[in-house]
Amino acid sequence: MPPTLEKTLLKTTLLAAALAAPALVHAQAQVSNTLYGQFRLSASHVDTHTIDGATRVEDNASRIGLRGNVALDGVTAFYHFEAGATNDTGGTALTSRFYFAGLRGGFGAIAFGRHSPAYKMAGVQLDPNFDTAGAGVSGDFTAAAGSYGLSRLANGFANNAIAYTSPALGKVTLNAGAYLDDSDAGKHSYNAGIGYTDKALNLGFQYFDAGSVAAEWNPFTNIVDRRFYRAHGSYKFGAFSLGASLEREQSKTDAFADIDYLFLAGSYQASDALRLTASVGTVSEGAAEGTGLRFGAYRTVLPGAQVYAVASHVSRDAPGVGDTNVLSLGFIYNFSAEL
């Protein structure tokens, strides 16, 4: 074979291999993308110290999202985007909820972006009536988010996140997160925790150090220079599920009294179609001080579609705030599609 022809064939072969390499890697990798959403709407009878027996029709944090990953050789790159998709009068069609991406594998998982910190999720996962209309964490009427008895960190999302979750170390997992204040003040926030899982039993402890959350935790711009501690646990047996959360909020500057939050919740799967829920919460200090109850009944009418009734009552001890009573009837529809 002439040398020039041999060189030409070699160059052609190398070029073809280089062009084919991305296709081969993509063929070997496992790729998944899912479009999903929730439509959530309720009509509520609301009676508070500022709302006298009004009827409120509210969006309950409807959302649409896209999540996916690509996995190869034991390492997965993932992303998760979710936007609020309000169906209420005067609402913006799409609003930012969270958007993060990262890597996971034998080393654990690391995520970057805007998300729900582990401290928040430890409370959300215990609340069987999360994102329904009723008495919220302040004791007043809210259309969505956490129930009374959880701290304000049950709501909102944290920006500028660098968050890590360890692989399972036997029955234990660890988590840590930093939420960077990109203002000149540089008062960053931090989250650290530990979880223990043994079949139906889950126990954990979470710590959140709030620096200047005006920069990192939306929408709460007044959670500054605080420390939050949470001990939590849940247990499932048969059709029953029970959970508890005990939180303490402390001021780094002693500018206000410590606040203790107690939240107890349970659910009972009465049948394949019917789930009953209950929770009780207490707040020890401040404008939200008092005791609250919430009861719910959720009925599946079609795959992905539920109707529900939720009643909540909060009796607050602070002067001039009064009781809150809410009865809500709502509809939830979940959908998803693989892309």
Coordinates of C-alpha atoms in Angstrom, one line a residue:
M1 CA 0.0 0.0 0.0
P2 CA 1.5 3.4 -0.9
P3 CA 2.5 5.5 2.2
T4 CA 0.3 8.4 1.2
L5 CA -2.8 6.1 1.0
E6 CA -1.9 4.4 4.3
K7 CA -1.7 7.8 6.0
T8 CA -5.0 8.9 4.5
L9 CA -6.7 5.7 5.8
L10 CA -5.2 6.1 9.2
K11 CA -6.4 9.8 9.5
T12 CA -9.9 8.8 8.3
T13 CA -10.1 6.0 10.8
L14 CA -9.0 8.2 13.7
L15 CA -11.5 10.9 12.6
A16 CA -14.3 8.4 12.4
A17 CA -13.5 7.1 15.9
A18 CA -13.4 10.6 17.4
L19 CA -16.8 11.4 15.8
A20 CA -18.3 8.2 17.0
A21 CA -17.0 8.4 20.6
P22 CA -19.8 10.8 21.9
A23 CA -22.5 8.6 20.3
L24 CA -21.0 5.5 21.9
V25 CA -20.8 7.1 25.4
H26 CA -24.4 8.3 25.0
A27 CA -25.5 4.8 23.9
Q28 CA -24.0 3.3 27.1
A29 CA -25.3 6.0 29.4
Q30 CA -28.7 5.7 31.0
V31 CA -30.7 8.9 30.3
S32 CA -34.0 9.8 32.0
N33 CA -36.2 13.0 31.7
T34 CA -39.6 13.4 33.3
L35 CA -42.2 16.2 32.9
Y36 CA -44.6 16.4 35.9
G37 CA -47.0 18.6 37.6
Q38 CA -49.7 19.2 40.3
F39 CA -52.9 21.2 40.0
R40 CA -54.0 22.2 43.5
L41 CA -57.1 24.3 44.3
S42 CA -59.4 24.8 47.3
A43 CA -62.4 26.7 48.5
S44 CA -62.2 27.6 52.2
H45 CA -64.4 29.1 54.9
V46 CA -62.1 31.4 56.9
D47 CA -62.7 33.0 60.3
T48 CA -59.7 34.8 61.9
H49 CA -59.2 38.0 63.9
T50 CA -58.9 39.9 60.5
I51 CA -61.1 37.7 58.2
D52 CA -64.7 37.4 59.4
G53 CA -66.3 34.3 57.9
A54 CA -65.1 34.9 54.4
T55 CA -65.0 32.3 51.5
R56 CA -61.6 32.1 49.9
V57 CA -60.8 30.2 46.6
E58 CA -57.1 29.7 46.5
D59 CA -54.3 28.1 44.5
N60 CA -52.5 25.7 46.9
A61 CA -49.0 25.8 45.4
S62 CA -49.8 24.3 42.0
R63 CA -46.6 23.5 40.1
I64 CA -45.0 22.1 37.0
G65 CA -41.5 20.6 36.9
L66 CA -38.9 18.8 34.9
R67 CA -36.3 16.4 36.3
G68 CA -33.8 14.1 34.8
N69 CA -30.4 12.4 35.0
V70 CA -27.7 10.7 33.0
A71 CA -25.9 7.7 34.6
L72 CA -22.7 6.1 33.5
D73 CA -20.1 3.9 35.4
G74 CA -21.8 4.3 38.8
V75 CA -22.0 8.1 38.6
T76 CA -25.2 10.1 38.0
A77 CA -25.5 13.7 36.9
F78 CA -29.0 15.1 37.8
Y79 CA -31.1 18.2 37.6
H80 CA -34.5 19.2 39.0
F81 CA -36.4 22.3 38.0
E82 CA -39.8 23.3 39.4
A83 CA -42.0 26.4 38.9
G84 CA -45.1 27.5 40.6
A85 CA -48.1 27.5 38.1
T86 CA -50.8 29.4 39.9
N87 CA -54.4 29.2 38.8
D88 CA -55.6 32.0 41.0
T89 CA -56.8 35.5 40.1
G90 CA -53.9 38.0 39.7
G91 CA -51.2 35.4 40.0
T92 CA -48.1 35.2 37.8
A93 CA -48.4 32.2 35.4
L94 CA -45.0 30.8 36.4
T95 CA -42.9 31.7 39.4
S96 CA -39.6 30.2 40.6
R97 CA -39.7 27.5 43.2
F98 CA -36.3 25.7 42.8
Y99 CA -33.7 24.7 40.3
F100 CA -30.6 22.6 41.2
A101 CA -28.2 20.1 39.7
G102 CA -25.5 17.9 40.9
L103 CA -23.7 14.5 41.0
R104 CA -24.3 11.4 43.0
G105 CA -22.6 8.0 43.3
G106 CA -20.7 5.9 45.9
F107 CA -19.4 9.2 47.4
G108 CA -23.0 10.4 48.2
A109 CA -24.7 13.3 46.5
I110 CA -23.7 17.0 46.0
A111 CA -26.2 19.6 44.7
F112 CA -25.8 23.2 43.7
G113 CA -28.5 25.9 43.1
R114 CA -31.8 26.7 44.8
H115 CA -33.5 24.0 46.8
S116 CA -35.3 22.9 50.0
P117 CA -32.6 22.3 52.7
A118 CA -32.6 19.1 54.7
Y119 CA -33.7 21.1 57.8
K120 CA -36.9 22.1 55.9
M121 CA -37.6 18.6 54.4
A122 CA -37.4 17.0 57.8
G123 CA -40.5 18.9 58.8
V124 CA -42.3 18.7 55.4
Q125 CA -42.1 15.0 55.3
L126 CA -43.8 14.7 58.7
D127 CA -46.7 17.1 57.7
P128 CA -49.6 15.0 56.2
N129 CA -51.5 18.2 55.2
F130 CA -48.6 20.2 53.7
D131 CA -49.6 22.6 50.9
T132 CA -53.3 22.7 51.8
A133 CA -55.3 25.8 52.9
G134 CA -55.5 26.3 56.7
A135 CA -53.8 27.7 59.7
G136 CA -50.1 28.0 58.8
V137 CA -46.9 28.3 60.8
S138 CA -47.8 31.9 62.0
G139 CA -51.3 30.8 63.1
D140 CA -53.0 32.9 60.4
F141 CA -54.7 31.6 57.3
T142 CA -52.4 30.5 54.5
A143 CA -53.2 28.9 51.2
A144 CA -50.3 26.5 51.2
A145 CA -47.0 25.4 52.9
G146 CA -46.5 24.1 56.4
S147 CA -49.0 23.5 59.3
Y148 CA -49.0 25.2 62.6
G149 CA -46.5 23.7 65.0
L150 CA -43.6 23.9 62.5
S151 CA -41.2 26.8 62.4
R152 CA -41.0 29.3 59.6
L153 CA -38.2 27.2 58.0
A154 CA -40.9 24.8 56.8
N155 CA -41.6 27.3 54.0
G156 CA -39.6 28.9 51.2
F157 CA -36.5 27.8 49.3
A158 CA -32.8 28.5 49.9
N159 CA -30.7 30.1 47.2
N160 CA -26.9 29.8 46.5
A161 CA -26.8 26.3 47.9
I162 CA -24.0 23.8 48.1
A163 CA -25.5 20.8 49.8
Y164 CA -24.0 17.3 50.4
T165 CA -25.7 14.0 51.5
S166 CA -23.5 11.1 52.5
P167 CA -24.0 7.5 51.3
A168 CA -25.7 5.2 53.8
L169 CA -23.2 4.4 56.5
G170 CA -25.0 1.3 57.8
K171 CA -28.3 2.8 59.0
V172 CA -27.0 6.3 59.2
T173 CA -26.7 9.2 56.7
L174 CA -25.1 12.6 57.2
N175 CA -25.9 15.9 55.5
A176 CA -24.3 19.3 55.3
G177 CA -25.1 22.5 53.4
A178 CA -23.8 26.1 52.9
Y179 CA -26.0 28.9 51.7
L180 CA -23.9 31.7 50.5
D181 CA -24.7 35.3 51.1
D182 CA -23.5 37.1 48.0
S183 CA -23.9 40.5 49.5
D184 CA -20.9 42.4 50.9
A185 CA -21.9 41.4 54.4
G186 CA -20.9 37.8 53.7
K187 CA -23.1 36.4 56.4
H188 CA -23.5 32.8 55.1
S189 CA -26.0 30.2 56.5
Y190 CA -25.3 26.6 57.2
N191 CA -27.2 23.3 57.7
A192 CA -25.9 20.0 59.2
G193 CA -27.8 16.9 60.2
I194 CA -27.8 13.2 60.8
G195 CA -30.5 10.6 60.1
Y196 CA -31.1 7.0 61.2
T197 CA -33.3 4.5 59.4
D198 CA -34.2 1.0 60.5
K199 CA -37.1 -0.4 58.4
A200 CA -40.2 1.5 59.5
L201 CA -38.4 3.7 62.0
N202 CA -36.7 7.0 61.0
L203 CA -34.9 9.3 63.5
G204 CA -32.9 12.5 62.9
F205 CA -31.4 15.7 64.1
Q206 CA -31.0 18.9 62.0
Y207 CA -29.2 22.2 62.8
F208 CA -29.6 25.4 60.8
D209 CA -27.5 28.5 61.4
A210 CA -29.1 31.5 59.8
G211 CA -26.7 34.3 58.9
S212 CA -28.4 36.8 56.6
V213 CA -31.2 34.8 55.1
A214 CA -32.5 37.9 53.3
A215 CA -30.0 36.8 50.6
E216 CA -30.5 33.0 50.7
W217 CA -33.9 32.0 52.0
N218 CA -36.9 33.3 50.1
P219 CA -39.4 34.7 51.2
F220 CA -38.3 35.1 54.8
T221 CA -36.1 38.2 54.9
N222 CA -36.3 38.5 58.7
I223 CA -34.8 35.2 59.8
V224 CA -31.4 36.8 60.6
D225 CA -28.8 35.8 63.2
R226 CA -30.8 32.8 64.4
R227 CA -30.1 29.2 65.2
F228 CA -32.6 26.4 64.7
Y229 CA -32.5 22.9 66.1
R230 CA -34.8 20.1 65.2
A231 CA -35.1 16.5 66.6
H232 CA -37.6 14.5 64.6
G233 CA -38.8 10.9 64.1
S234 CA -41.4 8.8 62.4
Y235 CA -42.7 5.3 62.6
K236 CA -45.0 3.2 60.3
F237 CA -46.9 0.2 61.3
G238 CA -49.6 -1.4 59.1
A239 CA -51.9 1.3 57.8
F240 CA -50.7 3.9 60.4
S241 CA -47.9 6.4 60.3
L242 CA -46.9 8.6 63.2
G243 CA -44.4 11.5 63.3
A244 CA -43.0 14.1 65.7
S245 CA -40.8 17.2 65.4
L246 CA -39.4 19.3 68.3
E247 CA -37.7 22.6 67.3
R248 CA -36.0 25.4 69.1
E249 CA -35.3 28.8 67.6
Q250 CA -32.6 30.9 69.3
S251 CA -31.3 34.4 68.8
K252 CA -27.5 34.7 68.4
T253 CA -27.7 38.2 69.9
D254 CA -30.3 37.5 72.7
A255 CA -32.6 40.0 71.1
F256 CA -35.7 37.9 71.8
A257 CA -36.7 34.9 73.8
D258 CA -36.2 31.3 72.6
I259 CA -39.2 29.8 70.8
D260 CA -40.0 26.1 71.1
Y261 CA -42.2 24.4 68.4
L262 CA -43.8 21.0 68.9
F263 CA -45.5 19.2 66.0
L264 CA -47.2 15.7 66.2
A265 CA -48.9 14.1 63.2
G266 CA -50.4 10.9 62.1
S267 CA -52.2 9.3 59.1
Y268 CA -54.3 6.3 58.6
Q269 CA -54.8 4.6 55.3
A270 CA -58.4 3.5 55.8
S271 CA -58.6 1.9 52.4
D272 CA -56.8 2.0 49.0
A273 CA -58.8 5.2 48.2
L274 CA -59.2 6.9 51.6
R275 CA -56.5 8.5 53.8
L276 CA -57.2 10.2 57.2
T277 CA -54.8 12.7 58.8
A278 CA -54.4 14.6 62.0
S279 CA -51.8 16.9 63.6
V280 CA -51.4 19.0 66.7
G281 CA -48.9 21.8 67.1
T282 CA -47.8 24.2 69.9
V283 CA -45.6 27.4 69.8
S284 CA -44.2 28.6 73.1
E285 CA -43.5 32.3 72.5
G286 CA -44.2 35.3 70.2
A287 CA -47.1 36.4 68.1
A288 CA -47.8 32.8 67.1
E289 CA -47.9 31.4 70.7
G290 CA -50.7 28.9 71.2
T291 CA -52.0 25.5 70.3
G292 CA -53.4 24.2 67.0
L293 CA -55.2 21.2 65.5
R294 CA -55.7 20.1 61.9
F295 CA -57.7 17.1 60.5
G296 CA -57.9 15.9 56.9
A297 CA -59.6 13.3 54.8
Y298 CA -58.3 12.6 51.3
R299 CA -60.2 10.5 48.7
T300 CA -58.7 9.2 45.5
V301 CA -61.3 9.3 42.8
L302 CA -59.2 8.5 39.8
P303 CA -55.5 7.6 39.4
G304 CA -53.6 10.8 40.3
A305 CA -56.8 12.7 41.3
Q306 CA -57.9 13.4 44.8
V307 CA -60.6 15.4 46.6
Y308 CA -60.2 16.3 50.2
A309 CA -61.6 18.2 53.2
V310 CA -59.2 19.7 55.8
A311 CA -60.3 21.5 59.0
S312 CA -57.9 23.5 61.2
H313 CA -58.1 25.5 64.4
V314 CA -55.5 27.5 66.2
S315 CA -56.0 29.2 69.6
R316 CA -53.3 31.8 70.1
D317 CA -52.4 33.3 73.5
A318 CA -50.8 36.6 72.3
P319 CA -52.9 39.7 72.9
G320 CA -55.1 40.9 70.0
V321 CA -54.6 38.0 67.6
G322 CA -57.5 35.7 68.5
D323 CA -58.4 32.2 67.1
T324 CA -58.2 30.9 63.5
N325 CA -60.7 28.5 62.1
V326 CA -60.5 27.2 58.5
L327 CA -62.6 24.5 56.7
S328 CA -61.2 23.7 53.2
L329 CA -62.5 21.6 50.3
G330 CA -59.9 20.9 47.7
F331 CA -58.9 19.1 44.5
I332 CA -55.4 17.7 43.6
Y333 CA -54.4 16.3 40.3
N334 CA -50.9 14.8 39.7
F335 CA -49.5 14.0 36.3
S336 CA -46.2 12.9 34.8
A337 CA -44.8 11.9 31.5
E338 CA -41.5 10.4 30.5
L339 CA -39.7 12.4 27.7

